[in-house]
Short mmCIF file of C-alpha atoms in Angstrom, two decimals:
data_model
loop_
_atom_site.label_atom_id
_atom_site.label_comp_id
_atom_site.label_asym_id
_atom_site.label_seq_id
_atom_site.Cartn_x
_atom_site.Cartn_y
_atom_site.Cartn_z
CA MET A 1 -21.06 -1.51 -16.64
CA GLU A 2 -21.42 1.63 -18.74
CA ILE A 3 -18.24 3.39 -19.88
CA TYR A 4 -18.48 6.88 -21.34
CA TYR A 5 -15.53 7.97 -23.47
CA LYS A 6 -14.17 10.05 -26.31
CA GLU A 7 -12.01 8.75 -29.13
CA ARG A 8 -8.55 10.25 -29.37
CA LYS A 9 -5.74 9.57 -31.80
CA GLU A 10 -3.87 7.45 -29.22
CA GLY A 11 -6.94 5.58 -27.95
CA LEU A 12 -10.02 6.07 -25.79
CA GLU A 13 -10.22 8.65 -23.01
CA VAL A 14 -12.63 7.58 -20.25
CA PHE A 15 -14.81 10.38 -18.83
CA ARG A 16 -17.31 8.52 -16.71
CA VAL A 17 -18.21 5.01 -15.57
CA HIS A 18 -21.45 3.58 -14.20
CA ALA A 19 -21.00 0.26 -12.41
CA ALA A 20 -22.30 -1.92 -9.60
CA GLY A 21 -20.39 -1.47 -6.33
CA GLY A 22 -17.43 0.72 -5.52
CA VAL A 23 -14.66 -1.60 -6.76
CA LEU A 24 -13.97 -0.71 -10.38
CA LYS A 25 -11.80 -2.77 -12.75
CA LEU A 26 -11.56 -0.81 -15.95
CA PRO A 27 -11.20 -3.01 -19.06
CA GLY A 28 -8.15 -2.49 -21.22
CA LYS A 29 -10.02 -2.59 -24.52
CA LEU A 30 -13.49 -1.66 -25.76
CA PRO A 31 -15.02 -2.38 -29.17
CA ALA A 32 -13.99 1.12 -30.26
CA GLY A 33 -10.35 0.62 -29.29
CA PRO A 34 -7.89 0.43 -26.36
CA VAL A 35 -8.38 2.51 -23.22
CA TYR A 36 -5.59 5.09 -23.19
CA ALA A 37 -6.42 7.79 -20.64
CA VAL A 38 -8.59 8.91 -17.73
CA ALA A 39 -10.10 12.33 -18.36
CA PRO A 40 -9.73 15.32 -16.00
CA TYR A 41 -12.27 15.02 -13.14
CA GLY A 42 -13.16 11.60 -14.63
CA PHE A 43 -14.08 9.99 -11.31
CA SER A 44 -14.84 13.16 -9.39
CA ASP A 45 -18.28 14.51 -8.53
CA ARG A 46 -17.04 17.83 -9.89
CA GLY A 47 -16.90 16.53 -13.45
CA ASP A 48 -19.60 18.17 -15.56
CA GLU A 49 -19.08 16.59 -18.98
CA ASP A 50 -22.44 16.15 -20.74
CA GLU A 51 -23.00 12.40 -21.23
CA THR A 52 -24.98 13.07 -24.40
CA ARG A 53 -21.76 14.28 -26.02
CA LEU A 54 -19.87 11.10 -25.09
CA SER A 55 -19.80 7.68 -26.67
CA CYS A 56 -20.94 4.83 -24.43
CA CYS A 57 -20.02 1.16 -24.24
CA ARG A 58 -22.24 -1.17 -22.22
CA THR A 59 -21.07 -4.53 -20.95
CA GLU A 60 -23.20 -7.44 -19.83
CA ASP A 61 -23.94 -7.33 -16.10
CA ARG A 62 -25.01 -10.04 -13.73
CA GLU A 63 -28.72 -10.29 -13.14
CA GLY A 64 -30.00 -8.02 -10.40
CA GLU A 65 -27.05 -5.60 -10.52
CA GLU A 66 -27.79 -1.91 -10.86
CA ASN A 67 -25.27 0.39 -12.47
CA LEU A 68 -24.74 3.66 -10.60
CA PRO A 69 -22.23 6.48 -11.16
CA CYS A 70 -18.91 5.13 -9.89
CA ARG A 71 -17.39 8.39 -8.74
CA GLY A 72 -16.85 10.59 -5.71
CA ARG A 73 -17.52 8.88 -2.40
CA ALA A 74 -18.96 5.81 -4.13
CA LEU A 75 -15.52 4.80 -5.45
CA ARG A 76 -13.50 2.58 -3.08
CA GLU A 77 -10.97 0.87 -5.36
CA ILE A 78 -9.74 1.61 -8.87
CA HIS A 79 -7.85 -0.90 -11.04
CA LEU A 80 -6.46 0.51 -14.28
CA PRO A 81 -5.34 -1.70 -17.20
CA ALA A 82 -1.82 -1.76 -18.62
CA GLY A 83 -2.76 0.39 -21.61
CA VAL A 84 -3.59 3.52 -19.59
CA GLU A 85 -0.80 6.05 -20.05
CA ARG A 86 -2.35 9.33 -18.91
CA ILE A 87 -4.42 10.47 -15.92
CA GLY A 88 -5.92 13.92 -16.19
CA ASN A 89 -6.00 16.75 -13.68
CA TYR A 90 -8.08 16.11 -10.54
CA ALA A 91 -9.21 12.73 -11.93
CA PHE A 92 -10.06 11.43 -8.42
CA TYR A 93 -10.78 14.75 -6.76
CA GLY A 94 -12.99 14.31 -3.69
CA CYS A 95 -13.06 10.49 -3.78
CA ARG A 96 -12.88 10.36 0.01
CA ASN A 97 -13.42 6.61 0.29
CA LEU A 98 -10.86 5.64 -2.33
CA SER A 99 -8.40 3.43 -0.43
CA LEU A 100 -6.70 1.40 -3.20
CA PHE A 101 -5.18 2.54 -6.48
CA HIS A 102 -3.88 -0.15 -8.86
CA GLY A 103 -1.95 0.91 -11.93
CA THR A 104 1.05 -0.06 -14.05
CA ASP A 105 4.36 1.36 -15.21
CA SER A 106 2.61 2.40 -18.46
CA ILE A 107 1.37 5.57 -16.75
CA VAL A 108 3.79 8.23 -17.95
CA HIS A 109 1.75 11.36 -17.25
CA MET A 110 -0.21 12.37 -14.18
CA GLY A 111 -1.95 15.70 -14.01
CA SER A 112 -2.04 18.01 -11.02
CA GLY A 113 -4.21 17.33 -7.98
CA VAL A 114 -5.15 13.83 -9.14
CA PHE A 115 -5.74 12.57 -5.58
CA THR A 116 -6.81 15.80 -3.91
CA GLY A 117 -9.32 14.99 -1.17
CA CYS A 118 -8.43 11.26 -1.18
CA ARG A 119 -6.96 9.22 1.63
CA LEU A 120 -5.27 6.36 -0.16
CA SER A 121 -3.80 3.71 2.10
CA ARG A 122 -2.66 1.19 -0.55
CA VAL A 123 -1.04 1.52 -3.96
CA GLN A 124 -0.45 -1.50 -6.20
CA MET A 125 1.90 -1.11 -9.14
CA ASP A 126 2.64 -3.68 -11.86
CA PHE A 127 5.99 -3.39 -13.66
CA TYR A 128 6.21 -4.84 -17.16
CA GLN A 129 9.01 -2.76 -18.70
CA GLY A 130 11.40 -1.94 -15.86
CA GLU A 131 11.14 -0.29 -12.44
CA LYS A 132 10.11 3.25 -13.32
CA SER A 133 6.59 4.31 -12.41
CA CYS A 134 4.33 7.13 -11.25
CA LEU A 135 4.60 6.03 -7.61
CA LYS A 136 6.53 9.13 -6.53
CA GLU A 137 3.92 11.43 -8.06
CA ILE A 138 1.17 9.59 -6.18
CA LEU A 139 3.00 9.73 -2.85
CA THR A 140 3.71 13.42 -3.27
CA GLU A 141 -0.04 14.09 -3.10
CA ILE A 142 -0.75 11.80 -0.12
CA ARG A 143 0.80 12.76 3.21
CA TYR A 144 -0.86 9.90 5.11
CA GLN A 145 0.70 6.48 5.57
CA VAL A 146 0.67 4.49 2.33
CA THR A 147 1.66 0.88 1.74
CA ALA A 148 2.95 0.28 -1.79
CA GLU A 149 2.86 -3.21 -3.30
CA LEU A 150 5.26 -3.45 -6.24
CA TYR A 151 5.02 -6.43 -8.61
CA CYS A 152 7.80 -7.01 -11.12
CA ARG A 153 6.34 -8.96 -14.05
CA ALA A 154 8.97 -8.28 -16.73
CA GLY A 155 9.82 -11.54 -18.49
CA GLU A 156 11.64 -14.02 -16.27
CA LYS A 157 12.54 -11.28 -13.81
CA ARG A 158 9.87 -11.78 -11.17
CA GLY A 159 9.62 -10.36 -7.67
CA MET A 160 7.52 -8.43 -5.22
CA ALA A 161 8.20 -5.75 -2.66
CA LYS A 162 5.90 -4.22 -0.10
CA VAL A 163 7.13 -0.91 1.28
CA VAL A 164 5.59 1.44 3.82
CA PHE A 165 5.73 5.22 3.43
CA PRO A 166 4.90 6.75 6.83
CA GLU A 167 2.68 9.75 7.43
CA TYR A 168 4.18 13.20 7.80
CA TYR A 169 3.05 16.76 8.25
CA ALA A 170 4.56 20.21 8.48
CA ASP A 171 3.91 22.99 10.96
CA ALA A 172 4.83 26.65 10.62
CA VAL A 173 6.42 27.95 13.83
CA GLU A 174 7.16 31.64 14.31
CA ASN A 175 10.67 32.50 15.48
CA THR A 176 9.95 35.92 16.97
CA PRO A 177 13.51 37.00 17.84
CA ALA A 178 14.72 36.19 14.35
CA ARG A 179 11.53 37.55 12.75
CA ILE A 180 11.13 34.51 10.57
CA VAL A 181 8.72 31.58 10.26
CA GLU A 182 10.33 28.16 10.48
CA THR A 183 8.81 24.98 9.05
CA HIS A 184 8.96 21.98 11.38
CA TYR A 185 8.39 18.50 9.94
CA TYR A 186 6.92 15.63 11.95
CA GLY A 187 7.16 11.98 10.96
CA SER A 188 9.65 10.45 8.54
CA GLY A 189 7.26 10.21 5.58
CA GLY A 190 8.61 13.28 3.81
CA ASP A 191 12.14 11.87 3.78
CA TYR A 192 10.97 8.44 2.64
CA ARG A 193 9.18 10.06 -0.29
CA GLU A 194 12.53 11.37 -1.51
CA CYS A 195 13.94 7.85 -2.03
CA PHE A 196 13.42 7.99 -5.80
CA TYR A 197 15.78 8.57 -8.68
CA ARG A 198 14.33 9.22 -12.12
CA ARG A 199 10.93 7.75 -11.16
CA GLU A 200 12.52 4.59 -9.75
CA LEU A 201 12.50 3.64 -6.06
CA ASP A 202 16.03 3.46 -4.61
CA PHE A 203 15.73 0.53 -2.20
CA GLY A 204 19.19 1.14 -0.74
CA LYS A 205 18.33 4.72 0.21
CA TYR A 206 14.93 3.61 1.47
CA ASP A 207 16.49 1.07 3.84
CA ARG A 208 19.04 3.61 5.11
CA MET A 209 16.13 5.80 6.27
CA PHE A 210 15.10 3.27 8.93
CA PRO A 211 16.84 5.00 11.89
CA LEU A 212 14.85 8.11 11.00
CA SER A 213 11.61 6.15 11.32
CA GLU A 214 12.74 4.82 14.70
CA ALA A 215 13.31 8.38 15.90
CA ARG A 216 10.24 10.11 14.44
CA ASP A 217 7.42 7.62 13.96
CA GLU A 218 5.17 5.72 16.33
CA GLU A 219 6.28 2.21 17.22
CA GLU A 220 3.50 0.53 15.25
CA VAL A 221 4.49 2.36 12.07
CA THR A 222 8.13 1.33 12.39
CA VAL A 223 7.16 -2.27 13.16
CA ASN A 224 5.01 -2.39 10.02
CA LEU A 225 7.85 -0.97 7.96
CA ALA A 226 10.32 -3.61 9.21
CA LEU A 227 7.83 -6.46 8.76
CA ALA A 228 7.08 -5.46 5.17
CA ARG A 229 10.74 -5.44 4.15
CA LEU A 230 11.46 -8.81 5.75
CA LEU A 231 8.34 -10.53 4.44
CA TRP A 232 8.90 -9.30 0.86
CA PRO A 233 12.71 -8.77 0.70
CA TRP A 234 13.02 -7.55 -2.90
CA LYS A 235 16.50 -5.96 -3.26
CA LEU A 236 17.09 -6.20 0.50
CA GLN A 237 20.79 -6.15 1.40
CA GLU A 238 22.11 -8.17 4.33
CA LYS A 239 23.05 -5.08 6.37
CA ALA A 240 19.52 -3.70 6.05
CA ARG A 241 18.04 -7.10 6.80
CA SER A 242 20.02 -7.22 10.05
CA GLN A 243 18.78 -3.81 11.19
CA TYR A 244 15.15 -4.83 10.63
CA ARG A 245 15.64 -8.14 12.45
CA ASP A 246 17.32 -6.43 15.39
CA TYR A 247 14.48 -3.95 15.70
CA LEU A 248 11.77 -6.60 15.69
CA ARG A 249 13.69 -8.71 18.21
CA GLU A 250 13.67 -5.73 20.58
CA HIS A 251 9.95 -5.00 20.04
CA THR A 252 8.34 -8.44 20.23
CA ASP A 253 5.46 -7.21 22.41
CA ALA A 254 4.50 -4.65 19.77
CA VAL A 255 4.71 -7.24 16.99
CA THR A 256 2.48 -9.72 18.85
CA GLY A 257 0.00 -6.99 19.73
CA LEU A 258 -0.10 -5.90 16.09
CA ALA A 259 -0.80 -9.45 14.93
CA LEU A 260 -3.65 -9.83 17.43
CA ARG A 261 -5.26 -6.52 16.47
CA GLN A 262 -5.14 -7.51 12.82
CA VAL A 263 -6.87 -10.84 13.34
CA LYS A 264 -9.57 -9.21 15.46
CA SER A 265 -10.41 -6.22 13.28
CA GLN A 266 -9.25 -7.27 9.78
CA GLU A 267 -8.55 -3.61 9.05
CA GLY A 268 -6.11 -0.88 9.83
CA PRO A 269 -2.58 -0.20 8.55
CA VAL A 270 -1.24 -3.73 9.08
CA VAL A 271 0.98 -4.94 6.22
CA ALA A 272 0.35 -8.69 6.57
CA GLU A 273 -1.98 -11.30 8.03
CA SER A 274 -1.42 -12.37 11.61
CA ARG A 275 -0.15 -15.85 10.74
CA GLU A 276 2.39 -14.32 8.32
CA ILE A 277 3.65 -11.95 11.01
CA LEU A 278 4.14 -14.60 13.67
CA GLY A 279 5.44 -17.07 11.09
CA LEU A 280 8.16 -14.59 10.16
CA MET A 281 9.11 -14.04 13.79
CA CYS A 282 9.50 -17.81 14.22
CA ARG A 283 11.43 -18.41 10.99
CA GLU A 284 13.85 -15.61 11.77
CA GLY A 285 14.36 -16.80 15.35
CA LEU A 286 13.22 -13.47 16.78
CA LEU A 287 11.13 -14.98 19.58
CA GLU A 288 13.29 -16.58 22.23
CA GLY A 289 13.11 -17.29 25.94
CA PRO A 290 10.96 -14.83 27.90
CA ALA A 291 9.84 -13.08 24.70
CA LEU A 292 8.39 -16.34 23.37
CA GLU A 293 6.63 -17.11 26.65
CA GLU A 294 5.15 -13.62 26.74
CA ALA A 295 3.90 -13.99 23.18
CA LEU A 296 2.35 -17.36 24.04
CA MET A 297 0.57 -15.78 27.00
CA GLN A 298 -0.81 -12.89 24.92
CA VAL A 299 -2.10 -15.19 22.19
CA ALA A 300 -3.61 -17.66 24.68
CA GLU A 301 -5.46 -14.87 26.49
CA ALA A 302 -6.78 -13.63 23.13
CA GLU A 303 -8.12 -17.14 22.43
CA GLU A 304 -6.61 -17.44 18.96
CA PRO A 305 -5.99 -21.18 18.42
CA GLU A 306 -4.37 -20.86 14.97
CA LEU A 307 -1.78 -18.36 16.19
CA LEU A 308 -1.26 -20.33 19.38
CA GLY A 309 -0.56 -23.43 17.29
CA ILE A 310 2.14 -21.59 15.32
CA LEU A 311 3.92 -20.52 18.52
CA MET A 312 3.53 -23.89 20.24
CA GLU A 313 5.00 -25.71 17.25
CA TYR A 314 7.90 -23.26 17.21
CA ARG A 315 8.56 -23.74 20.92
CA GLN A 316 8.52 -27.50 20.48
CA LYS A 317 11.20 -27.25 17.79
CA GLN A 318 13.26 -24.90 19.94
CA THR A 319 13.23 -27.04 23.07
CA GLY A 320 13.02 -30.47 21.48
CA TRP A 321 10.01 -31.19 23.69
CA LYS A 322 8.10 -34.35 22.83
CA LYS A 323 4.68 -35.38 23.93
CA LYS A 324 4.81 -38.06 26.62
CA THR A 325 3.18 -41.41 25.88
CA PHE A 326 2.15 -44.11 28.33
CA GLU A 327 1.95 -47.81 27.70
CA LEU A 328 0.00 -50.26 29.86
#
């Protein structure tokens, strides 16, 4: 890996990185000092900083690896260390294949247009000092569906939440009689992105938005949202837990179909692995009677023995059925 940087008073500002592959894990410290910031246009093809004017640190690479500019469409994942506090303007401009951003609560400043031209689908955030972060700033720039994975690592206070922020878009509609243009919003994502107070996610407000997702979003989106909150119930109140359980109980076909699509494709906006999804449905007692039989039929037809085993074991516990034995 080759890291091009400039020395600042606070630390090193990274301007460019050459690495093997599109998954970049930026080190927190170089021989010249700690990494403090990502420069404007740092990972964008539009950056035009002359490398001859930058300092360079080279790390040992595995044999056979070739270091190429890790920027623009070549960048698929970015993992920033805890020391990074600033991200410059348009740092990831035009990184169309960037799907995962991993940062920490140390990031206190984000420039404008950082993710312009990106289509992030996952954000991972590590919390070491509290629960404030740059998550709201990131979501403001991405109107597509984003799944945020939040890891609390502060001392003995440990926990994890996975929360879905649905897609949304706005449309300008002319109201001719009134001679005005009205803005119509579609999807609940815009409202979910307002569930922050002083850079901290308000889980109570987030959970109260669920009826809005039921009304505005596609069924698969709402199912994913409910699954994420039940599987990783950080700060989940009992009232909210009940509303998510009730929804999944009424949409068992969609849940089973989602689990099967995930195991077949291994991609798409699914928040968990198939066995986790069906395991949750069994633990919570959300598959009963005809719903359980229908799920068994779907999984059997899909020829997924692992998932079928989960459901068969659950049915056995529900009915108390025991395998018959014969003695001669």
